Amino acid sequence: MIMTGQPALFRQTAFQGMAALVLDVGFFTSQFRLCDKIAEYLGDLVAQSHDDPARYANFSASLINEVIELAFRSVHSGDRVEFNLLKGDDSVYLRVGFRCSEEQLALLRTVDRSRGSTPFPEPARDLMALAHAVGVDVHTEIDRDDHITLTLEFVLSEGPR
Amino acid sequence: MNRISSSFSAEFDETNQEIVLSGKMRPQSPREMTGVIDVIQRSLDGSGRIIYLNVKRLTHLNMTAFNALADLLKIACRADPLRTIKVVTSSVIPWSAPLFETLASKEPNLSVDIYDSAFYPGQTFVEDESFIPILRTQTKMTWRHERDILPRHGLRDGLAVADICCGIGDFATLIRREFNPTRLVALDHSKKSLDYARRVAAEFGLNSIEYTYGDASQMLLADGQFDFVTCRHSLQIFDRPDVLLRELYRICKPGGRVYITNEKNSHCLGEPHAESIRWTYEQVAKLFSHFDMDVEMGPKSRRLLNDAGFDDIKVESFMVTNLDGDPRDFADIIEAWENVYAGQMAVRRGDPPEFIRRFRQGFKDHVLAALHPKGYAGWPIWAASGRKPY
Ligand SMILES: C[S@@+](CC[C@H](N)C(=O)[O-])C[C@H]1O[C@@H](n2cnc3c(N)ncnc32)[C@H](O)[C@@H]1O
């Protein structure tokens, strides 16, 4: 369920951009409730082309919320968190990119090694546990020395109906 | 648009040994869970051999909250291996059962029960497939009246509309065609009805109706989204109509309106054989009340809307009769009622054959009244709406 090192998969030309949002966390870190708002908003967008948008929005927002909480916990003030929604043929991908500290990156790297196994290492443990439980793929890419991008794949023909 | 993240609660129902969690549980830190944890802890301490943790109404849960609950439950399971903890959830909340099952897989005395049946008193009757054609013909007959009534209650072109307890979706299709809403969500708890609704919509090339599987008493729809919320013939089948109205109120925009229709079955009438018909429909009302449903609700609409906090309440009644269109349609509805009410519900109540025979006779007389060249048959319905204050 967890993969890294597949940047080719996300050569963005293969997908259509649906939405993008960049937050400068310096302005927002104290506002935890923003996680929830952004999650609901993006969940709504993800679910637009699903058979049952209301229910799929609740489903996708539960995962997106964990990614955003993770991002907000990891970044430092002044950093940016980038959200991109991409549409493939059968899936919508949410990509969340942010800069984080070396220790955190070291820990996140171990996510890859723990592929498929529980318990998942911090700090992505909660996200991975939820994704594993509900059967959603999460890809992690450490794309620069200090930058990580998490990608959630929402397969529109699957999931709740 | 969203409820604040601390809008959650826990209550313990001692009689049923059930802890009920509800709302949106997305705390920033486990400390915000203290109140809930306390309730659960105290309930566990005072509970018997089996305790239920009902999470059917927990619409949002982040992992911070889940971990806090999981830790507590794990400790409780291990402290008393002879006690069983049953987590009760429904398939409406898509992540709920899979997430709690991760816990059940580790604790032998914890289980997850998906509870989609016995949701409301009349579920087995209403979700029965034989009910589908009745709903179709009913809507066809009531629409003749409602298409004129609805604008008086504020429905017009270009509104965001939700039809809650939409059944097989006919009403939503009619709204789509006649009133061209900007958004149309139709929610029901019967997957069979929704599948049917989606098929019908696809046949008519209507792809903009958002059908959704949900529980009307705890919807996944956000607050204040709709200008016009309808709930037809459904409040009357809930044992707690106030809970449902609270949800209709919540999803309605301030200044928007909630429109409900309900019956008063004992006032169904016909000529000839008025007496036999009257007796049977009085029995219908009693039969439903035996199953905790109130098909006499129509005239109570004003009070219900008022108690739920609406203002500018409008109530009117109309009578579907055998003179509206084809009398055979009305006769079909009555025959379908007879099949479900006399053929299933009375039998389930354990009524004696003599009673059932007389009960059926009133329906047969009503059919006769509907089809008789000089006959008259009627079915009265109350349409009411209220405005959500600004
Ligand atoms: C009597 S039917 C009315 C259907 C439709 N409004 C009509 O007029 O034809 C009641 C409907 O309520 C639905 N229902 C019952 N309980 C529900 C719940 N908790 N949440 C959503 N829908 C529910 C049933 O599945 C059924 O379709």
Coordinates of C-alpha atoms and ligand atoms in Angstrom, one line a residue:
Chain A
M1 CA 0.0 0.0 0.0
I2 CA 2.9 2.3 0.5
M3 CA 5.3 3.1 -2.2
T4 CA 8.1 5.5 -2.9
G5 CA 10.4 6.1 -5.8
Q6 CA 7.7 6.2 -8.4
P7 CA 7.9 9.7 -9.5
A8 CA 7.1 8.6 -13.0
L9 CA 3.6 7.8 -11.9
F10 CA 3.1 11.4 -11.1
R11 CA 4.5 13.0 -14.2
Q12 CA 1.8 15.5 -14.0
T13 CA 1.1 15.7 -17.7
A14 CA -0.6 12.4 -17.4
F15 CA -3.2 13.9 -15.2
Q16 CA -5.4 16.8 -15.3
G17 CA -5.1 19.4 -12.6
M18 CA -8.3 19.9 -10.8
A19 CA -7.4 22.3 -8.0
A20 CA -4.4 23.7 -6.2
L21 CA -3.9 25.4 -2.9
V22 CA -0.8 26.7 -1.2
L23 CA -0.9 27.7 2.4
D24 CA 1.8 29.6 4.2
V25 CA 1.7 27.9 7.5
G26 CA 3.1 30.8 9.4
F27 CA -0.2 32.4 9.2
F28 CA -2.2 29.3 10.2
T29 CA -0.5 26.9 12.5
S30 CA -2.5 28.0 15.5
Q31 CA -5.7 27.4 13.7
F32 CA -6.1 23.6 14.1
R33 CA -9.7 23.8 13.0
L34 CA -8.4 24.7 9.5
C35 CA -7.3 21.1 9.0
D36 CA -10.9 20.1 9.3
K37 CA -12.2 22.8 7.0
I38 CA -9.6 22.1 4.3
A39 CA -10.2 18.4 4.6
E40 CA -14.0 18.8 4.2
Y41 CA -13.4 21.2 1.3
L42 CA -11.0 19.0 -0.6
G43 CA -13.1 15.9 0.3
D44 CA -16.0 17.6 -1.4
L45 CA -13.9 18.2 -4.5
V46 CA -12.5 14.7 -4.7
A47 CA -16.0 13.2 -4.5
Q48 CA -17.6 15.3 -7.2
S49 CA -17.4 12.6 -9.8
H50 CA -18.3 9.7 -7.5
D51 CA -21.7 8.0 -7.7
D52 CA -22.5 9.0 -4.1
P53 CA -20.7 12.3 -3.6
A54 CA -21.9 13.1 -0.1
R55 CA -20.8 9.8 1.3
Y56 CA -17.5 9.7 -0.7
A57 CA -16.7 13.2 0.5
N58 CA -17.0 12.0 4.1
F59 CA -14.8 9.0 3.3
S60 CA -12.1 10.9 1.5
A61 CA -12.1 13.8 4.0
S62 CA -11.4 11.4 6.8
L63 CA -8.1 10.5 5.2
I64 CA -7.3 14.0 3.9
N65 CA -7.8 15.3 7.4
E66 CA -5.1 13.0 8.7
V67 CA -2.7 14.0 5.9
I68 CA -3.3 17.7 6.7
E69 CA -2.9 17.2 10.4
L70 CA 0.4 15.4 9.6
A71 CA 1.5 18.2 7.4
F72 CA 0.6 20.9 9.9
R73 CA 2.3 19.0 12.7
S74 CA 5.5 18.6 10.6
V75 CA 6.1 22.0 9.2
H76 CA 7.6 25.1 10.7
S77 CA 6.2 28.5 10.6
G78 CA 7.1 30.2 7.3
D79 CA 6.9 26.9 5.5
R80 CA 4.3 26.2 2.8
V81 CA 2.0 23.3 2.4
E82 CA 1.0 22.6 -1.2
F83 CA -2.2 20.8 -2.1
N84 CA -2.8 19.5 -5.6
L85 CA -5.8 17.6 -6.8
L86 CA -5.2 15.6 -10.0
K87 CA -7.7 13.6 -12.0
G88 CA -6.7 10.4 -13.7
D89 CA -9.0 8.1 -15.6
D90 CA -10.5 6.3 -12.7
S91 CA -8.9 8.0 -9.7
V92 CA -8.5 11.4 -8.1
Y93 CA -5.1 11.9 -6.6
L94 CA -4.5 14.3 -3.7
R95 CA -0.9 15.4 -3.4
V96 CA 0.3 17.2 -0.3
G97 CA 3.8 18.5 -0.3
F98 CA 5.7 20.1 2.6
R99 CA 9.1 20.7 3.9
C100 CA 10.0 18.9 7.1
S101 CA 13.0 18.5 9.4
E102 CA 15.7 15.9 8.9
E103 CA 14.6 13.8 11.8
Q104 CA 11.1 13.7 10.6
L105 CA 12.3 12.8 7.1
A106 CA 14.4 10.0 8.5
L107 CA 11.3 8.6 10.2
L108 CA 9.1 9.1 7.2
R109 CA 11.7 7.2 5.1
T110 CA 11.1 4.2 7.3
V111 CA 7.5 4.3 6.2
D112 CA 8.8 2.8 3.0
R113 CA 10.6 0.0 4.7
S114 CA 7.6 -0.9 6.8
R115 CA 5.5 -1.5 3.7
G116 CA 2.4 -3.4 4.5
S117 CA 3.3 -4.0 8.1
T118 CA 1.8 -2.6 11.2
P119 CA 2.5 -0.8 13.5
F120 CA 3.5 2.0 11.2
P121 CA 6.3 4.3 12.3
E122 CA 5.7 7.8 13.5
P123 CA 4.9 10.4 12.3
A124 CA 2.8 8.8 9.6
R125 CA 1.5 6.0 11.8
D126 CA -2.1 7.3 12.2
L127 CA -2.5 8.2 8.5
M128 CA -1.1 4.8 7.5
A129 CA -3.3 2.9 9.9
L130 CA -6.4 4.6 8.7
A131 CA -5.5 4.2 5.0
H132 CA -4.7 0.5 5.6
A133 CA -8.0 0.0 7.4
V134 CA -10.1 1.6 4.6
G135 CA -8.0 0.3 1.7
V136 CA -6.7 3.5 0.3
D137 CA -3.2 3.7 -1.2
V138 CA -0.8 6.3 0.1
H139 CA 2.4 7.0 -1.8
T140 CA 5.3 8.9 -0.2
E141 CA 8.0 10.6 -2.2
I142 CA 10.9 12.3 -0.6
D143 CA 11.5 14.5 -3.5
R144 CA 14.2 16.9 -2.2
D145 CA 16.5 16.8 0.8
D146 CA 14.0 18.4 3.0
H147 CA 10.7 17.9 1.2
I148 CA 8.1 15.2 1.1
T149 CA 5.0 14.7 -1.0
L150 CA 2.3 12.3 0.1
T151 CA -0.2 11.1 -2.5
L152 CA -3.5 9.6 -1.7
E153 CA -5.2 7.7 -4.5
F154 CA -9.0 7.8 -4.4
V155 CA -10.4 5.2 -6.8
L156 CA -13.7 6.5 -7.8
S157 CA -15.3 3.3 -8.9
E158 CA -14.5 1.7 -5.5
G159 CA -15.2 2.7 -2.0
P160 CA -18.5 3.4 -0.5
R161 CA -21.6 3.2 -2.5
Chain B
M1 CA -20.5 25.3 6.8
N2 CA -19.0 22.9 9.2
R3 CA -19.7 22.1 12.8
I4 CA -16.9 23.0 15.1
S5 CA -14.5 20.2 15.8
S6 CA -15.5 19.9 19.4
S7 CA -19.1 19.2 18.6
F8 CA -19.2 15.7 20.0
S9 CA -20.8 14.0 22.9
A10 CA -21.0 10.7 24.9
E11 CA -24.1 9.5 26.8
F12 CA -24.7 6.3 28.7
D13 CA -28.1 4.6 28.5
E14 CA -28.2 2.4 31.5
T15 CA -31.3 0.4 30.5
N16 CA -29.7 -0.7 27.2
Q17 CA -26.2 -0.8 28.6
E18 CA -25.3 1.4 25.7
I19 CA -22.7 4.2 25.4
V20 CA -23.8 6.5 22.5
L21 CA -21.1 8.6 20.8
S22 CA -22.2 11.2 18.4
G23 CA -21.1 14.2 16.3
K24 CA -17.8 15.3 14.9
M25 CA -14.9 14.1 16.9
R26 CA -11.7 15.8 15.6
P27 CA -9.8 17.1 18.6
Q28 CA -6.4 18.5 18.3
S29 CA -5.2 16.7 21.4
P30 CA -6.6 13.8 23.5
R31 CA -7.1 16.3 26.3
E32 CA -10.2 17.6 24.5
M33 CA -11.6 14.1 24.9
T34 CA -11.5 14.1 28.7
G35 CA -15.3 14.5 29.1
V36 CA -16.1 11.7 26.7
I37 CA -13.4 9.4 28.1
D38 CA -14.9 10.0 31.6
V39 CA -18.4 9.0 30.5
I40 CA -17.1 5.9 28.8
Q41 CA -14.9 5.0 31.7
R42 CA -17.7 5.4 34.3
S43 CA -20.1 3.5 32.1
L44 CA -17.6 0.6 31.7
D45 CA -17.0 0.6 35.4
G46 CA -20.7 0.2 36.2
S47 CA -21.6 -2.1 33.3
G48 CA -22.6 -5.7 33.2
R49 CA -21.2 -8.6 31.1
I50 CA -22.1 -7.0 27.8
I51 CA -21.7 -3.3 27.0
Y52 CA -22.5 -1.6 23.7
L53 CA -20.6 1.3 22.2
N54 CA -22.8 2.9 19.6
V55 CA -20.9 4.9 17.1
K56 CA -23.6 5.0 14.4
R57 CA -24.0 8.8 14.9
L58 CA -20.3 9.5 15.0
T59 CA -19.9 11.1 11.6
H60 CA -16.3 12.3 11.8
L61 CA -13.4 10.9 13.8
N62 CA -9.8 11.7 13.6
M63 CA -7.1 9.3 14.6
T64 CA -6.2 11.3 17.7
A65 CA -9.7 10.6 18.9
F66 CA -9.7 7.0 17.7
N67 CA -6.5 6.3 19.5
A68 CA -7.8 7.7 22.7
L69 CA -10.9 5.5 22.4
A70 CA -8.9 2.5 21.3
D71 CA -6.5 2.8 24.3
L72 CA -9.5 2.9 26.7
L73 CA -11.2 0.0 25.1
K74 CA -8.1 -2.1 25.0
I75 CA -7.5 -1.6 28.7
A76 CA -11.1 -2.4 29.5
C77 CA -11.0 -5.6 27.4
R78 CA -7.9 -6.8 29.0
A79 CA -9.0 -5.9 32.5
D80 CA -12.0 -8.1 32.3
P81 CA -11.7 -10.8 29.6
L82 CA -15.2 -12.1 30.5
R83 CA -16.9 -8.9 29.5
T84 CA -17.9 -8.3 25.9
I85 CA -17.7 -4.9 24.3
K86 CA -19.8 -4.6 21.2
V87 CA -19.1 -1.6 18.9
V88 CA -22.3 -0.9 17.0
T89 CA -22.0 1.0 13.8
S90 CA -23.8 1.3 10.5
S91 CA -22.6 1.0 6.9
V92 CA -23.7 4.6 6.3
I93 CA -20.5 5.9 7.7
P94 CA -18.0 4.5 5.2
W95 CA -14.8 4.4 7.3
S96 CA -16.4 3.4 10.6
A97 CA -16.7 -0.3 10.5
P98 CA -13.3 -1.0 8.9
L99 CA -11.5 1.3 11.4
F100 CA -13.1 -0.2 14.5
E101 CA -12.6 -3.7 13.1
T102 CA -8.8 -3.1 13.3
L103 CA -9.4 -3.0 17.0
A104 CA -11.6 -6.0 17.1
S105 CA -9.0 -8.1 15.3
K106 CA -6.7 -7.6 18.3
E107 CA -9.1 -7.9 21.2
P108 CA -11.1 -11.2 21.4
N109 CA -13.8 -9.8 23.6
L110 CA -14.4 -6.8 21.4
S111 CA -16.6 -7.1 18.3
V112 CA -18.0 -4.8 15.7
D113 CA -21.7 -5.1 14.7
I114 CA -22.9 -3.4 11.6
Y115 CA -26.4 -2.5 12.4
D116 CA -28.4 -1.5 9.3
S117 CA -31.6 -3.3 10.0
A118 CA -34.2 -2.4 12.7
F119 CA -33.2 1.2 12.0
Y120 CA -36.7 2.5 12.4
P121 CA -39.8 0.7 13.4
G122 CA -41.4 0.1 9.9
Q123 CA -38.2 -0.7 8.1
T124 CA -39.0 -4.3 7.1
F125 CA -42.3 -3.2 5.6
V126 CA -41.1 0.0 4.0
E127 CA -37.9 -1.4 2.5
D128 CA -39.8 -4.4 1.2
E129 CA -39.5 -4.5 -2.6
S130 CA -43.3 -4.8 -3.0
F131 CA -43.5 -1.2 -1.7
I132 CA -41.6 0.2 -4.7
P133 CA -44.6 0.2 -7.1
I134 CA -46.8 1.8 -4.4
L135 CA -44.4 4.6 -3.9
R136 CA -44.3 5.2 -7.7
T137 CA -48.0 5.4 -8.1
Q138 CA -48.4 7.5 -5.0
T139 CA -45.9 10.1 -6.2
K140 CA -47.6 10.2 -9.6
M141 CA -50.9 11.0 -7.9
T142 CA -49.7 13.4 -5.3
W143 CA -47.5 15.3 -7.9
R144 CA -50.6 16.6 -9.6
H145 CA -51.4 18.5 -6.5
E146 CA -47.9 19.2 -5.2
R147 CA -46.5 20.8 -8.4
D148 CA -49.0 23.7 -7.6
I149 CA -48.6 23.5 -3.9
L150 CA -44.7 23.6 -3.8
P151 CA -44.4 27.2 -5.2
R152 CA -46.7 28.4 -2.4
H153 CA -44.2 27.0 0.1
G154 CA -41.3 28.7 -1.6
L155 CA -40.0 26.3 -4.2
R156 CA -38.9 28.1 -7.4
D157 CA -36.3 27.7 -10.1
G158 CA -32.6 27.8 -9.2
L159 CA -32.6 26.7 -5.6
A160 CA -30.4 24.1 -3.9
V161 CA -32.8 21.4 -2.9
A162 CA -32.5 18.2 -0.8
D163 CA -35.1 15.4 -0.8
I164 CA -34.6 13.4 2.4
C165 CA -36.0 9.9 2.6
C166 CA -36.4 10.1 -1.2
G167 CA -37.4 6.5 -1.7
I168 CA -37.2 5.5 -5.3
G169 CA -36.4 9.1 -6.3
D170 CA -39.4 9.9 -8.5
F171 CA -40.1 13.1 -6.7
A172 CA -36.5 14.2 -7.2
T173 CA -36.8 13.5 -10.9
L174 CA -40.0 15.6 -11.1
I175 CA -38.4 18.4 -9.2
R176 CA -35.4 18.3 -11.5
R177 CA -37.6 18.7 -14.5
E178 CA -40.1 21.2 -13.2
F179 CA -38.0 23.5 -11.0
N180 CA -34.5 23.2 -12.4
P181 CA -32.6 23.4 -9.1
T182 CA -28.9 24.4 -9.0
R183 CA -28.2 21.4 -6.8
L184 CA -30.4 18.4 -6.0
V185 CA -29.4 15.9 -3.4
A186 CA -31.7 12.9 -2.7
L187 CA -31.0 10.8 0.4
D188 CA -32.4 7.5 1.5
H189 CA -31.4 4.5 3.7
S190 CA -32.6 1.8 1.3
K191 CA -29.9 0.7 -1.1
K192 CA -32.5 -1.1 -3.2
S193 CA -34.5 2.1 -3.6
L194 CA -31.4 4.1 -4.5
D195 CA -30.3 1.6 -7.1
Y196 CA -33.7 1.9 -8.6
A197 CA -33.6 5.7 -8.5
R198 CA -30.2 5.8 -10.2
R199 CA -31.4 3.5 -12.9
V200 CA -34.5 5.6 -13.6
A201 CA -32.5 8.8 -13.6
A202 CA -30.0 7.3 -16.0
E203 CA -32.9 6.2 -18.3
F204 CA -34.2 9.8 -18.4
G205 CA -30.7 11.1 -19.0
L206 CA -30.7 13.0 -15.7
N207 CA -27.2 12.9 -14.3
S208 CA -27.2 15.8 -12.0
I209 CA -29.2 14.3 -9.1
E210 CA -26.8 13.4 -6.3
Y211 CA -28.3 10.2 -4.8
T212 CA -26.8 9.4 -1.5
Y213 CA -27.1 6.5 0.9
G214 CA -27.5 7.9 4.4
D215 CA -29.3 8.0 7.7
A216 CA -31.7 10.9 7.8
S217 CA -31.4 11.1 11.6
Q218 CA -27.6 11.8 11.3
M219 CA -26.7 12.9 7.8
L220 CA -23.3 13.4 6.4
L221 CA -24.4 16.6 4.7
A222 CA -22.9 19.8 6.1
D223 CA -24.9 22.5 7.9
G224 CA -26.8 25.2 6.1
Q225 CA -26.5 24.0 2.5
F226 CA -30.0 23.9 1.1
D227 CA -32.7 26.5 0.3
F228 CA -35.4 24.0 0.2
V229 CA -35.5 20.6 2.0
T230 CA -38.3 18.2 1.5
C231 CA -39.2 15.1 3.5
R232 CA -42.3 13.4 2.2
H233 CA -44.4 10.7 3.9
S234 CA -41.5 9.8 6.1
L235 CA -41.6 11.7 9.3
Q236 CA -44.6 9.7 10.1
I237 CA -42.7 6.4 10.0
F238 CA -40.1 7.5 12.5
D239 CA -40.6 6.9 16.2
R240 CA -38.6 10.2 16.8
P241 CA -39.8 12.7 14.2
D242 CA -38.2 15.5 16.3
V243 CA -34.7 14.0 15.7
L244 CA -35.3 14.0 12.0
L245 CA -36.7 17.5 12.0
R246 CA -33.6 18.7 13.8
E247 CA -31.4 17.3 11.0
L248 CA -33.7 18.8 8.3
Y249 CA -33.3 22.1 10.1
R250 CA -29.5 21.8 10.3
I251 CA -28.9 21.2 6.6
C252 CA -31.4 24.0 5.6
K253 CA -29.9 27.5 5.0
P254 CA -31.1 30.3 7.3
G255 CA -34.1 31.8 5.5
G256 CA -34.6 28.5 3.6
R257 CA -37.6 26.3 4.1
V258 CA -38.3 22.7 5.1
Y259 CA -41.3 21.1 3.4
I260 CA -43.0 18.0 4.8
T261 CA -46.0 15.9 3.8
N262 CA -47.8 13.5 6.1
E263 CA -51.1 11.7 6.2
K264 CA -54.0 11.2 8.5
N265 CA -55.0 7.7 7.5
S266 CA -58.1 7.5 9.6
H267 CA -59.5 10.2 7.3
C268 CA -59.3 8.2 4.1
L269 CA -62.8 8.0 2.8
G270 CA -65.1 6.7 0.1
E271 CA -68.6 6.2 -1.1
P272 CA -70.4 3.8 -1.2
H273 CA -69.6 1.7 1.8
A274 CA -68.4 4.7 3.8
E275 CA -68.7 2.9 7.1
S276 CA -66.6 -0.2 6.2
I277 CA -64.0 2.1 4.7
R278 CA -63.9 4.4 7.7
W279 CA -63.5 1.4 10.1
T280 CA -60.6 -0.1 8.1
Y281 CA -58.6 3.1 8.0
E282 CA -59.1 3.7 11.7
Q283 CA -57.6 0.3 12.1
V284 CA -54.7 1.3 9.8
A285 CA -53.8 4.1 12.2
K286 CA -53.9 1.8 15.2
L287 CA -51.9 -0.8 13.4
F288 CA -49.1 1.7 12.6
S289 CA -49.2 3.0 16.1
H290 CA -48.6 -0.6 17.3
F291 CA -45.3 -0.4 15.4
D292 CA -44.5 3.0 16.8
M293 CA -45.4 4.9 13.6
D294 CA -47.8 7.8 13.5
V295 CA -49.8 7.9 10.2
E296 CA -52.1 10.4 11.9
M297 CA -49.3 13.0 11.8
G298 CA -50.6 15.3 9.1
P299 CA -52.5 17.8 11.3
K300 CA -49.7 17.8 13.8
S301 CA -47.3 19.3 11.3
R302 CA -47.8 22.8 12.5
R303 CA -46.8 21.9 16.1
L304 CA -43.9 19.7 14.9
L305 CA -42.4 22.5 12.8
N306 CA -43.0 25.0 15.5
D307 CA -41.3 22.9 18.2
A308 CA -38.4 22.3 15.8
G309 CA -37.7 26.1 15.7
F310 CA -39.2 27.1 12.4
D311 CA -41.1 30.3 11.8
D312 CA -43.5 31.4 9.1
I313 CA -45.2 28.0 9.1
K314 CA -47.6 27.2 6.3
V315 CA -50.0 24.2 6.4
E316 CA -52.4 23.1 3.8
S317 CA -54.2 19.8 3.0
F318 CA -55.2 18.2 -0.2
M319 CA -57.1 15.1 -1.2
V320 CA -55.9 12.6 -3.7
T321 CA -59.0 11.1 -5.2
N322 CA -60.2 8.7 -7.9
L323 CA -61.1 11.7 -10.1
D324 CA -57.4 12.7 -10.4
G325 CA -56.4 11.0 -13.6
D326 CA -56.9 7.3 -14.0
P327 CA -59.0 5.8 -11.2
R328 CA -57.2 2.5 -11.8
D329 CA -54.0 4.2 -10.4
F330 CA -55.8 5.0 -7.1
A331 CA -57.2 1.5 -7.0
D332 CA -53.7 0.1 -7.4
I333 CA -52.5 2.1 -4.5
I334 CA -55.3 0.8 -2.3
E335 CA -54.6 -2.8 -3.3
A336 CA -51.0 -2.3 -2.5
W337 CA -51.9 -0.9 0.9
E338 CA -54.1 -3.9 1.6
N339 CA -51.3 -6.3 0.7
V340 CA -48.8 -4.6 3.1
Y341 CA -51.1 -3.6 5.9
A342 CA -53.5 -6.6 6.0
G343 CA -51.2 -9.1 4.4
Q344 CA -48.0 -8.4 6.4
M345 CA -48.4 -5.9 9.2
A346 CA -51.6 -7.3 10.7
V347 CA -50.3 -10.8 10.4
R348 CA -47.1 -9.7 12.2
R349 CA -49.1 -8.1 15.0
G350 CA -50.8 -11.5 15.4
D351 CA -54.4 -10.4 14.4
P352 CA -57.0 -13.2 14.2
P353 CA -58.3 -14.2 10.7
E354 CA -61.7 -12.7 11.5
F355 CA -60.2 -9.3 12.1
I356 CA -58.0 -9.5 9.0
R357 CA -61.0 -10.5 6.9
R358 CA -63.0 -7.4 8.0
F359 CA -59.8 -5.3 7.7
R360 CA -59.4 -6.4 4.1
Q361 CA -63.0 -5.7 3.3
G362 CA -62.6 -2.0 3.9
F363 CA -59.8 -1.8 1.4
K364 CA -61.9 -3.8 -1.1
D365 CA -64.8 -1.4 -0.6
H366 CA -62.4 1.5 -1.1
V367 CA -61.2 0.0 -4.4
L368 CA -64.9 -0.4 -5.4
A369 CA -65.6 3.3 -4.5
A370 CA -62.6 4.3 -6.6
L371 CA -63.6 2.3 -9.7
H372 CA -67.4 2.7 -9.4
P373 CA -68.8 5.1 -12.1
K374 CA -70.6 7.0 -9.4
G375 CA -68.2 6.4 -6.6
Y376 CA -65.8 8.7 -4.8
A377 CA -62.6 7.7 -3.0
G378 CA -60.2 10.0 -1.2
W379 CA -56.8 10.0 0.6
P380 CA -56.1 13.2 2.5
I381 CA -52.5 14.6 2.8
W382 CA -51.1 17.5 4.8
A383 CA -48.3 19.6 3.2
A384 CA -46.6 21.9 5.6
S385 CA -43.4 24.0 5.6
G386 CA -41.5 26.3 7.9
R387 CA -38.7 28.8 7.5
K388 CA -35.5 28.4 9.3
P389 CA -34.9 31.8 11.0
Y390 CA -32.0 33.9 10.0
Ligands
LIG1 C1 -42.9 5.9 3.1 S1 -41.4 6.0 2.2 C2 -41.5 7.6 1.4 C3 -40.6 7.7 0.3 C4 -40.7 8.9 -0.6 N1 -40.5 10.2 0.1 C5 -42.1 9.0 -1.2 O1 -42.9 9.8 -0.9 O2 -42.3 8.2 -2.1 C6 -40.2 6.3 3.5 C7 -38.7 6.3 3.1 O3 -37.9 6.6 4.1 C8 -36.7 5.9 4.0 N2 -36.1 5.9 5.3 C9 -36.5 5.3 6.5 N3 -35.6 5.5 7.5 C10 -34.6 6.2 7.0 C11 -33.5 6.8 7.5 N4 -33.1 6.6 8.8 N5 -32.7 7.5 6.8 C12 -33.0 7.7 5.5 N6 -34.1 7.2 4.9 C13 -34.9 6.5 5.6 C14 -37.2 4.5 3.6 O4 -36.2 3.8 3.0 C15 -38.3 4.9 2.6 O5 -37.7 5.1 1.3

